[in-house]
């Protein structure tokens, strides 16, 4: 990984030099726009709407359009004069329980690595934060944009998660929220039963991007000169007319799928999650 930012965590009078890395990457199949006839790349020119001339990148500035249609042109010097007090600092503002922060605020995740002589204060703050069970609420400026963020510990590393500002979260204003929709007790009980039946520990490795894998196969088949056969699309069922019947059928289907899962894992040479939990309990009792 390559660091994209260098700065310091400012924690009281303690300064911890750190390097910042993107913690995630988008796995996607990328495409170019091409001419269907000969596969040639399609390029776009930056053309001024006033004089019709192509504009070199060095002559492009940022413009803010007013309600009247007029444009205020801002230069690099205008941005340099703005007060970004956190331009090279991650300022710790407070500590708070993680469950008080709604995940809707989170934007992007980054890893923080101690830089230079920062390893000891880094580990000190990391261990203290982890034992407290809280997260640090901080302020940081990345790419000329100041954001709130949280600092938490994951696998021994600080994870910085930038956050949206409160006025960037939209208020849901949907008509059904004002409707008096009656849910019968039997329906609620059946829905809760379905949730219980489908409950299990979350393991992200069990899931994968089937669309991207299928798309990659199509591309590989094209390269190999094979005929690409489209997969048969399953018909989507419409909304359930009898809600109770649909819930009951869903519970039964979930039970059957769950009963078949341990058999599949054993066939593959693995253990079911229930067996892992039982083994773990046995180890705990022996050590006691």
mmCIF file of C-alpha atoms in Angstrom:
data_model
loop_
_atom_site.group_PDB
_atom_site.id
_atom_site.type_symbol
_atom_site.label_atom_id
_atom_site.label_comp_id
_atom_site.label_asym_id
_atom_site.label_seq_id
_atom_site.Cartn_x
_atom_site.Cartn_y
_atom_site.Cartn_z
ATOM 1 C CA UNK A 1 0.000 0.000 0.000
ATOM 2 C CA UNK A 2 1.093 3.575 -0.651
ATOM 3 C CA UNK A 3 0.410 6.305 1.888
ATOM 4 C CA UNK A 4 -1.742 9.166 0.597
ATOM 5 C CA UNK A 5 -1.305 11.631 3.471
ATOM 6 C CA UNK A 6 1.100 12.393 6.306
ATOM 7 C CA UNK A 7 0.184 14.210 9.481
ATOM 8 C CA UNK A 8 -0.238 13.697 13.202
ATOM 9 C CA UNK A 9 -2.871 12.716 15.752
ATOM 10 C CA UNK A 10 -3.193 15.594 18.211
ATOM 11 C CA UNK A 11 -4.310 14.184 21.567
ATOM 12 C CA UNK A 12 -4.079 16.769 24.354
ATOM 13 C CA UNK A 13 -0.398 17.711 24.459
ATOM 14 C CA UNK A 14 0.600 14.433 22.796
ATOM 15 C CA UNK A 15 1.424 14.411 19.065
ATOM 16 C CA UNK A 16 1.592 11.113 17.187
ATOM 17 C CA UNK A 17 3.029 11.298 13.639
ATOM 18 C CA UNK A 18 1.107 8.991 11.297
ATOM 19 C CA UNK A 19 0.748 7.978 7.654
ATOM 20 C CA UNK A 20 -2.682 7.468 6.119
ATOM 21 C CA UNK A 21 -3.671 4.675 3.718
ATOM 22 C CA UNK A 22 -6.949 3.842 1.977
ATOM 23 C CA UNK A 23 -8.413 0.884 3.882
ATOM 24 C CA UNK A 24 -10.725 -0.218 1.072
ATOM 25 C CA UNK A 25 -10.624 -0.626 -2.697
ATOM 26 C CA UNK A 26 -13.490 -0.970 -5.138
ATOM 27 C CA UNK A 27 -13.291 -4.292 -6.965
ATOM 28 C CA UNK A 28 -15.002 -3.709 -10.267
ATOM 29 C CA UNK A 29 -14.577 -4.490 -13.954
ATOM 30 C CA UNK A 30 -13.633 -1.215 -15.626
ATOM 31 C CA UNK A 31 -14.544 -0.287 -19.193
ATOM 32 C CA UNK A 32 -13.529 2.360 -21.727
ATOM 33 C CA UNK A 33 -15.958 4.026 -24.068
ATOM 34 C CA UNK A 34 -15.091 2.845 -27.570
ATOM 35 C CA UNK A 35 -16.341 3.184 -31.134
ATOM 36 C CA UNK A 36 -18.579 0.136 -31.711
ATOM 37 C CA UNK A 37 -17.387 -0.136 -35.346
ATOM 38 C CA UNK A 38 -13.612 -0.435 -34.807
ATOM 39 C CA UNK A 39 -13.029 -0.435 -31.025
ATOM 40 C CA UNK A 40 -11.216 2.904 -31.071
ATOM 41 C CA UNK A 41 -11.178 4.831 -27.779
ATOM 42 C CA UNK A 42 -13.642 7.724 -27.557
ATOM 43 C CA UNK A 43 -11.975 10.855 -26.152
ATOM 44 C CA UNK A 44 -13.629 13.975 -24.814
ATOM 45 C CA UNK A 45 -12.367 17.500 -25.361
ATOM 46 C CA UNK A 46 -12.714 20.329 -22.834
ATOM 47 C CA UNK A 47 -14.398 23.038 -24.883
ATOM 48 C CA UNK A 48 -15.371 26.511 -23.658
ATOM 49 C CA UNK A 49 -19.069 27.252 -24.233
ATOM 50 C CA UNK A 50 -18.316 30.966 -24.812
ATOM 51 C CA UNK A 51 -15.665 30.927 -27.563
ATOM 52 C CA UNK A 52 -15.933 27.265 -28.653
ATOM 53 C CA UNK A 53 -12.161 26.764 -28.207
ATOM 54 C CA UNK A 54 -10.544 23.701 -26.581
ATOM 55 C CA UNK A 55 -9.173 24.662 -23.139
ATOM 56 C CA UNK A 56 -5.864 23.245 -21.817
ATOM 57 C CA UNK A 57 -6.065 21.834 -18.293
ATOM 58 C CA UNK A 58 -3.699 24.549 -16.989
ATOM 59 C CA UNK A 59 -6.293 27.207 -17.880
ATOM 60 C CA UNK A 60 -9.186 25.515 -16.066
ATOM 61 C CA UNK A 61 -10.379 27.029 -12.778
ATOM 62 C CA UNK A 62 -13.268 26.329 -10.417
ATOM 63 C CA UNK A 63 -16.440 28.346 -10.941
ATOM 64 C CA UNK A 64 -19.395 28.834 -8.585
ATOM 65 C CA UNK A 65 -22.674 29.584 -10.358
ATOM 66 C CA UNK A 66 -24.956 32.164 -8.739
ATOM 67 C CA UNK A 67 -28.741 32.033 -8.855
ATOM 68 C CA UNK A 68 -28.639 34.717 -11.568
ATOM 69 C CA UNK A 69 -26.585 32.474 -13.856
ATOM 70 C CA UNK A 70 -23.406 34.498 -13.338
ATOM 71 C CA UNK A 71 -20.229 32.609 -12.429
ATOM 72 C CA UNK A 72 -17.706 33.495 -9.722
ATOM 73 C CA UNK A 73 -14.261 32.207 -10.745
ATOM 74 C CA UNK A 74 -12.032 30.971 -7.882
ATOM 75 C CA UNK A 75 -8.265 30.551 -8.234
ATOM 76 C CA UNK A 76 -5.804 28.336 -6.358
ATOM 77 C CA UNK A 77 -4.811 31.385 -4.299
ATOM 78 C CA UNK A 78 -8.411 31.783 -3.100
ATOM 79 C CA UNK A 79 -8.373 28.259 -1.688
ATOM 80 C CA UNK A 80 -4.922 28.617 -0.139
ATOM 81 C CA UNK A 81 -6.181 31.539 1.954
ATOM 82 C CA UNK A 82 -8.927 29.477 3.605
ATOM 83 C CA UNK A 83 -8.364 28.579 7.284
ATOM 84 C CA UNK A 84 -7.897 24.799 7.426
ATOM 85 C CA UNK A 85 -6.566 24.448 10.965
ATOM 86 C CA UNK A 86 -6.461 20.656 10.632
ATOM 87 C CA UNK A 87 -4.524 20.606 7.348
ATOM 88 C CA UNK A 88 -1.874 18.282 8.835
ATOM 89 C CA UNK A 89 -3.522 17.245 12.081
ATOM 90 C CA UNK A 90 -6.106 14.787 13.281
ATOM 91 C CA UNK A 91 -7.544 16.698 16.244
ATOM 92 C CA UNK A 92 -9.182 14.557 18.923
ATOM 93 C CA UNK A 93 -12.348 16.418 20.004
ATOM 94 C CA UNK A 94 -13.944 13.909 22.387
ATOM 95 C CA UNK A 95 -14.457 10.226 23.189
ATOM 96 C CA UNK A 96 -17.873 8.591 22.892
ATOM 97 C CA UNK A 97 -19.529 5.129 22.861
ATOM 98 C CA UNK A 98 -19.494 3.689 19.351
ATOM 99 C CA UNK A 99 -23.205 2.855 19.446
ATOM 100 C CA UNK A 100 -24.058 6.564 19.767
ATOM 101 C CA UNK A 101 -22.803 7.206 16.223
ATOM 102 C CA UNK A 102 -25.280 6.250 13.503
ATOM 103 C CA UNK A 103 -23.487 4.360 10.662
ATOM 104 C CA UNK A 104 -25.274 6.613 8.130
ATOM 105 C CA UNK A 105 -22.650 9.273 8.951
ATOM 106 C CA UNK A 106 -19.679 7.143 7.822
ATOM 107 C CA UNK A 107 -18.163 7.952 4.416
ATOM 108 C CA UNK A 108 -14.735 6.300 3.871
ATOM 109 C CA UNK A 109 -12.269 4.223 5.897
ATOM 110 C CA UNK A 110 -8.493 4.692 6.201
ATOM 111 C CA UNK A 111 -5.687 2.907 8.044
ATOM 112 C CA UNK A 112 -3.223 4.887 10.162
ATOM 113 C CA UNK A 113 0.387 3.728 10.558
ATOM 114 C CA UNK A 114 2.783 5.301 13.087
ATOM 115 C CA UNK A 115 5.502 7.345 11.382
ATOM 116 C CA UNK A 116 9.051 8.176 12.533
ATOM 117 C CA UNK A 117 9.197 7.994 16.361
ATOM 118 C CA UNK A 118 5.439 7.704 16.769
ATOM 119 C CA UNK A 119 5.167 3.957 17.508
ATOM 120 C CA UNK A 120 5.118 4.169 21.331
ATOM 121 C CA UNK A 121 2.507 6.952 21.739
ATOM 122 C CA UNK A 122 0.501 5.273 18.928
ATOM 123 C CA UNK A 123 0.413 1.952 20.831
ATOM 124 C CA UNK A 124 -0.321 3.760 24.101
ATOM 125 C CA UNK A 125 -3.373 5.584 22.686
ATOM 126 C CA UNK A 126 -4.475 2.447 20.800
ATOM 127 C CA UNK A 127 -4.430 0.259 23.919
ATOM 128 C CA UNK A 128 -6.110 2.919 26.075
ATOM 129 C CA UNK A 129 -8.845 3.460 23.473
ATOM 130 C CA UNK A 130 -9.421 -0.262 23.004
ATOM 131 C CA UNK A 131 -9.727 -0.910 26.747
ATOM 132 C CA UNK A 132 -12.141 2.015 27.137
ATOM 133 C CA UNK A 133 -14.564 0.510 24.595
ATOM 134 C CA UNK A 134 -15.051 3.968 23.090
ATOM 135 C CA UNK A 135 -14.151 5.705 19.828
ATOM 136 C CA UNK A 136 -12.407 9.035 19.397
ATOM 137 C CA UNK A 137 -14.337 11.744 17.571
ATOM 138 C CA UNK A 138 -11.839 13.798 15.560
ATOM 139 C CA UNK A 139 -11.618 16.525 12.942
ATOM 140 C CA UNK A 140 -9.372 16.135 9.878
ATOM 141 C CA UNK A 141 -8.846 17.837 6.518
ATOM 142 C CA UNK A 142 -8.238 15.633 3.473
ATOM 143 C CA UNK A 143 -8.101 16.924 -0.097
ATOM 144 C CA UNK A 144 -9.079 20.470 0.898
ATOM 145 C CA UNK A 145 -12.199 19.255 2.724
ATOM 146 C CA UNK A 146 -12.571 19.289 6.487
ATOM 147 C CA UNK A 147 -14.529 16.395 7.974
ATOM 148 C CA UNK A 148 -15.587 14.930 11.247
ATOM 149 C CA UNK A 149 -14.251 11.403 11.685
ATOM 150 C CA UNK A 150 -13.900 8.626 14.222
ATOM 151 C CA UNK A 151 -10.817 6.741 15.351
ATOM 152 C CA UNK A 152 -11.324 3.120 16.352
ATOM 153 C CA UNK A 153 -9.084 0.078 16.683
ATOM 154 C CA UNK A 154 -9.270 -2.874 14.288
ATOM 155 C CA UNK A 155 -6.727 -5.731 14.383
ATOM 156 C CA UNK A 156 -4.214 -3.574 16.243
ATOM 157 C CA UNK A 157 -4.453 -0.677 13.770
ATOM 158 C CA UNK A 158 -6.183 2.691 14.050
ATOM 159 C CA UNK A 159 -8.997 3.017 11.524
ATOM 160 C CA UNK A 160 -9.991 6.567 10.627
ATOM 161 C CA UNK A 161 -13.563 6.743 9.297
ATOM 162 C CA UNK A 162 -14.517 10.086 7.800
ATOM 163 C CA UNK A 163 -18.063 11.236 8.464
ATOM 164 C CA UNK A 164 -20.655 13.388 6.757
ATOM 165 C CA UNK A 165 -21.750 16.591 8.456
ATOM 166 C CA UNK A 166 -25.251 16.549 10.015
ATOM 167 C CA UNK A 167 -26.666 18.849 7.297
ATOM 168 C CA UNK A 168 -25.510 16.339 4.639
ATOM 169 C CA UNK A 169 -27.871 13.640 5.925
ATOM 170 C CA UNK A 170 -31.230 13.768 4.169
ATOM 171 C CA UNK A 171 -34.441 13.589 6.174
ATOM 172 C CA UNK A 172 -36.690 10.713 5.030
ATOM 173 C CA UNK A 173 -40.035 12.230 4.083
ATOM 174 C CA UNK A 174 -42.155 9.375 2.769
ATOM 175 C CA UNK A 175 -45.998 9.364 2.728
ATOM 176 C CA UNK A 176 -46.356 5.893 4.275
ATOM 177 C CA UNK A 177 -44.822 7.186 7.528
ATOM 178 C CA UNK A 178 -47.980 9.236 8.063
ATOM 179 C CA UNK A 179 -50.303 6.302 7.333
ATOM 180 C CA UNK A 180 -51.897 4.233 10.083
ATOM 181 C CA UNK A 181 -50.815 0.767 8.931
ATOM 182 C CA UNK A 182 -52.086 -2.076 11.130
ATOM 183 C CA UNK A 183 -49.846 -5.088 11.694
ATOM 184 C CA UNK A 184 -51.556 -8.085 13.285
ATOM 185 C CA UNK A 185 -49.904 -9.809 16.263
ATOM 186 C CA UNK A 186 -49.765 -13.146 14.372
ATOM 187 C CA UNK A 187 -47.950 -11.497 11.448
ATOM 188 C CA UNK A 188 -45.427 -9.851 13.773
ATOM 189 C CA UNK A 189 -44.803 -13.154 15.572
ATOM 190 C CA UNK A 190 -44.269 -14.976 12.277
ATOM 191 C CA UNK A 191 -41.882 -12.271 11.025
ATOM 192 C CA UNK A 192 -39.906 -12.531 14.287
ATOM 193 C CA UNK A 193 -39.815 -16.313 13.834
ATOM 194 C CA UNK A 194 -38.354 -15.864 10.341
ATOM 195 C CA UNK A 195 -35.652 -13.555 11.731
ATOM 196 C CA UNK A 196 -34.796 -16.095 14.452
ATOM 197 C CA UNK A 197 -34.596 -18.925 11.911
ATOM 198 C CA UNK A 198 -32.209 -16.946 9.675
ATOM 199 C CA UNK A 199 -30.055 -15.695 12.564
ATOM 200 C CA UNK A 200 -26.342 -16.626 12.497
ATOM 201 C CA UNK A 201 -22.900 -15.141 13.075
ATOM 202 C CA UNK A 202 -21.823 -12.818 10.271
ATOM 203 C CA UNK A 203 -18.944 -14.152 8.172
ATOM 204 C CA UNK A 204 -18.186 -11.824 5.214
ATOM 205 C CA UNK A 205 -16.138 -14.539 3.465
ATOM 206 C CA UNK A 206 -19.382 -16.438 2.802
ATOM 207 C CA UNK A 207 -20.488 -13.770 0.329
ATOM 208 C CA UNK A 208 -19.059 -12.847 -3.063
ATOM 209 C CA UNK A 209 -19.857 -10.643 -6.039
ATOM 210 C CA UNK A 210 -21.607 -13.063 -8.409
ATOM 211 C CA UNK A 211 -22.292 -10.348 -10.991
ATOM 212 C CA UNK A 212 -18.607 -9.368 -11.260
ATOM 213 C CA UNK A 213 -17.558 -13.037 -11.488
ATOM 214 C CA UNK A 214 -20.097 -13.709 -14.261
ATOM 215 C CA UNK A 215 -19.010 -10.575 -16.121
ATOM 216 C CA UNK A 216 -15.363 -11.656 -15.896
ATOM 217 C CA UNK A 217 -16.325 -15.047 -17.365
ATOM 218 C CA UNK A 218 -18.075 -13.311 -20.283
ATOM 219 C CA UNK A 219 -14.923 -11.252 -20.975
ATOM 220 C CA UNK A 220 -12.653 -14.325 -20.763
ATOM 221 C CA UNK A 221 -14.971 -16.222 -23.108
ATOM 222 C CA UNK A 222 -14.834 -13.325 -25.592
ATOM 223 C CA UNK A 223 -11.025 -13.329 -25.431
ATOM 224 C CA UNK A 224 -10.958 -17.093 -26.024
ATOM 225 C CA UNK A 225 -13.343 -16.713 -28.973
ATOM 226 C CA UNK A 226 -16.039 -18.848 -27.375
ATOM 227 C CA UNK A 227 -19.740 -18.355 -27.850
ATOM 228 C CA UNK A 228 -21.236 -16.530 -24.906
ATOM 229 C CA UNK A 229 -24.514 -18.056 -23.744
ATOM 230 C CA UNK A 230 -26.646 -15.821 -21.554
ATOM 231 C CA UNK A 231 -27.708 -17.333 -18.244
ATOM 232 C CA UNK A 232 -31.415 -18.022 -17.888
ATOM 233 C CA UNK A 233 -33.029 -15.340 -15.798
ATOM 234 C CA UNK A 234 -35.195 -16.507 -12.932
ATOM 235 C CA UNK A 235 -38.644 -14.997 -12.887
ATOM 236 C CA UNK A 236 -39.114 -12.573 -10.048
ATOM 237 C CA UNK A 237 -42.113 -13.237 -7.884
ATOM 238 C CA UNK A 238 -44.537 -10.395 -7.342
ATOM 239 C CA UNK A 239 -45.493 -9.069 -3.926
ATOM 240 C CA UNK A 240 -47.175 -11.571 -1.640
ATOM 241 C CA UNK A 241 -50.972 -11.399 -1.597
ATOM 242 C CA UNK A 242 -51.310 -13.446 1.618
ATOM 243 C CA UNK A 243 -48.638 -12.065 3.952
ATOM 244 C CA UNK A 244 -49.038 -14.778 6.598
ATOM 245 C CA UNK A 245 -48.748 -17.559 4.015
ATOM 246 C CA UNK A 246 -45.645 -15.961 2.523
ATOM 247 C CA UNK A 247 -44.039 -15.590 5.976
ATOM 248 C CA UNK A 248 -44.863 -19.183 6.911
ATOM 249 C CA UNK A 249 -43.380 -20.478 3.628
ATOM 250 C CA UNK A 250 -40.288 -18.319 4.172
ATOM 251 C CA UNK A 251 -39.756 -19.793 7.665
ATOM 252 C CA UNK A 252 -40.026 -23.342 6.303
ATOM 253 C CA UNK A 253 -37.622 -22.605 3.446
ATOM 254 C CA UNK A 254 -35.123 -20.991 5.850
ATOM 255 C CA UNK A 255 -35.288 -24.025 8.165
ATOM 256 C CA UNK A 256 -34.621 -26.438 5.284
ATOM 257 C CA UNK A 257 -31.709 -24.327 4.041
ATOM 258 C CA UNK A 258 -30.224 -24.167 7.538
ATOM 259 C CA UNK A 259 -30.568 -27.937 8.038
ATOM 260 C CA UNK A 260 -28.764 -28.539 4.753
ATOM 261 C CA UNK A 261 -25.874 -26.133 5.494
ATOM 262 C CA UNK A 262 -23.967 -28.329 8.034
ATOM 263 C CA UNK A 263 -24.141 -31.306 5.655
ATOM 264 C CA UNK A 264 -22.628 -29.240 2.847
ATOM 265 C CA UNK A 265 -19.824 -28.005 5.124
ATOM 266 C CA UNK A 266 -19.044 -31.540 6.339
ATOM 267 C CA UNK A 267 -18.911 -32.772 2.748
ATOM 268 C CA UNK A 268 -16.375 -30.041 2.007
ATOM 269 C CA UNK A 269 -14.305 -31.109 5.026
ATOM 270 C CA UNK A 270 -15.306 -28.205 7.271
ATOM 271 C CA UNK A 271 -17.209 -27.850 10.517
ATOM 272 C CA UNK A 272 -20.517 -26.169 11.001
ATOM 273 C CA UNK A 273 -20.727 -23.009 13.098
ATOM 274 C CA UNK A 274 -22.746 -24.908 15.736
ATOM 275 C CA UNK A 275 -19.956 -27.505 15.988
ATOM 276 C CA UNK A 276 -17.344 -24.744 16.306
ATOM 277 C CA UNK A 277 -19.339 -23.154 19.135
ATOM 278 C CA UNK A 278 -19.691 -26.543 20.923
ATOM 279 C CA UNK A 279 -15.937 -27.235 20.589
ATOM 280 C CA UNK A 280 -15.169 -23.778 21.921
ATOM 281 C CA UNK A 281 -17.403 -24.360 24.957
ATOM 282 C CA UNK A 282 -15.671 -27.713 25.644
ATOM 283 C CA UNK A 283 -12.244 -26.020 25.568
ATOM 284 C CA UNK A 284 -13.475 -23.355 27.966
ATOM 285 C CA UNK A 285 -14.814 -25.944 30.426
ATOM 286 C CA UNK A 286 -11.525 -27.952 30.287
ATOM 287 C CA UNK A 287 -9.392 -24.875 30.934
ATOM 288 C CA UNK A 288 -11.647 -23.999 33.881
#
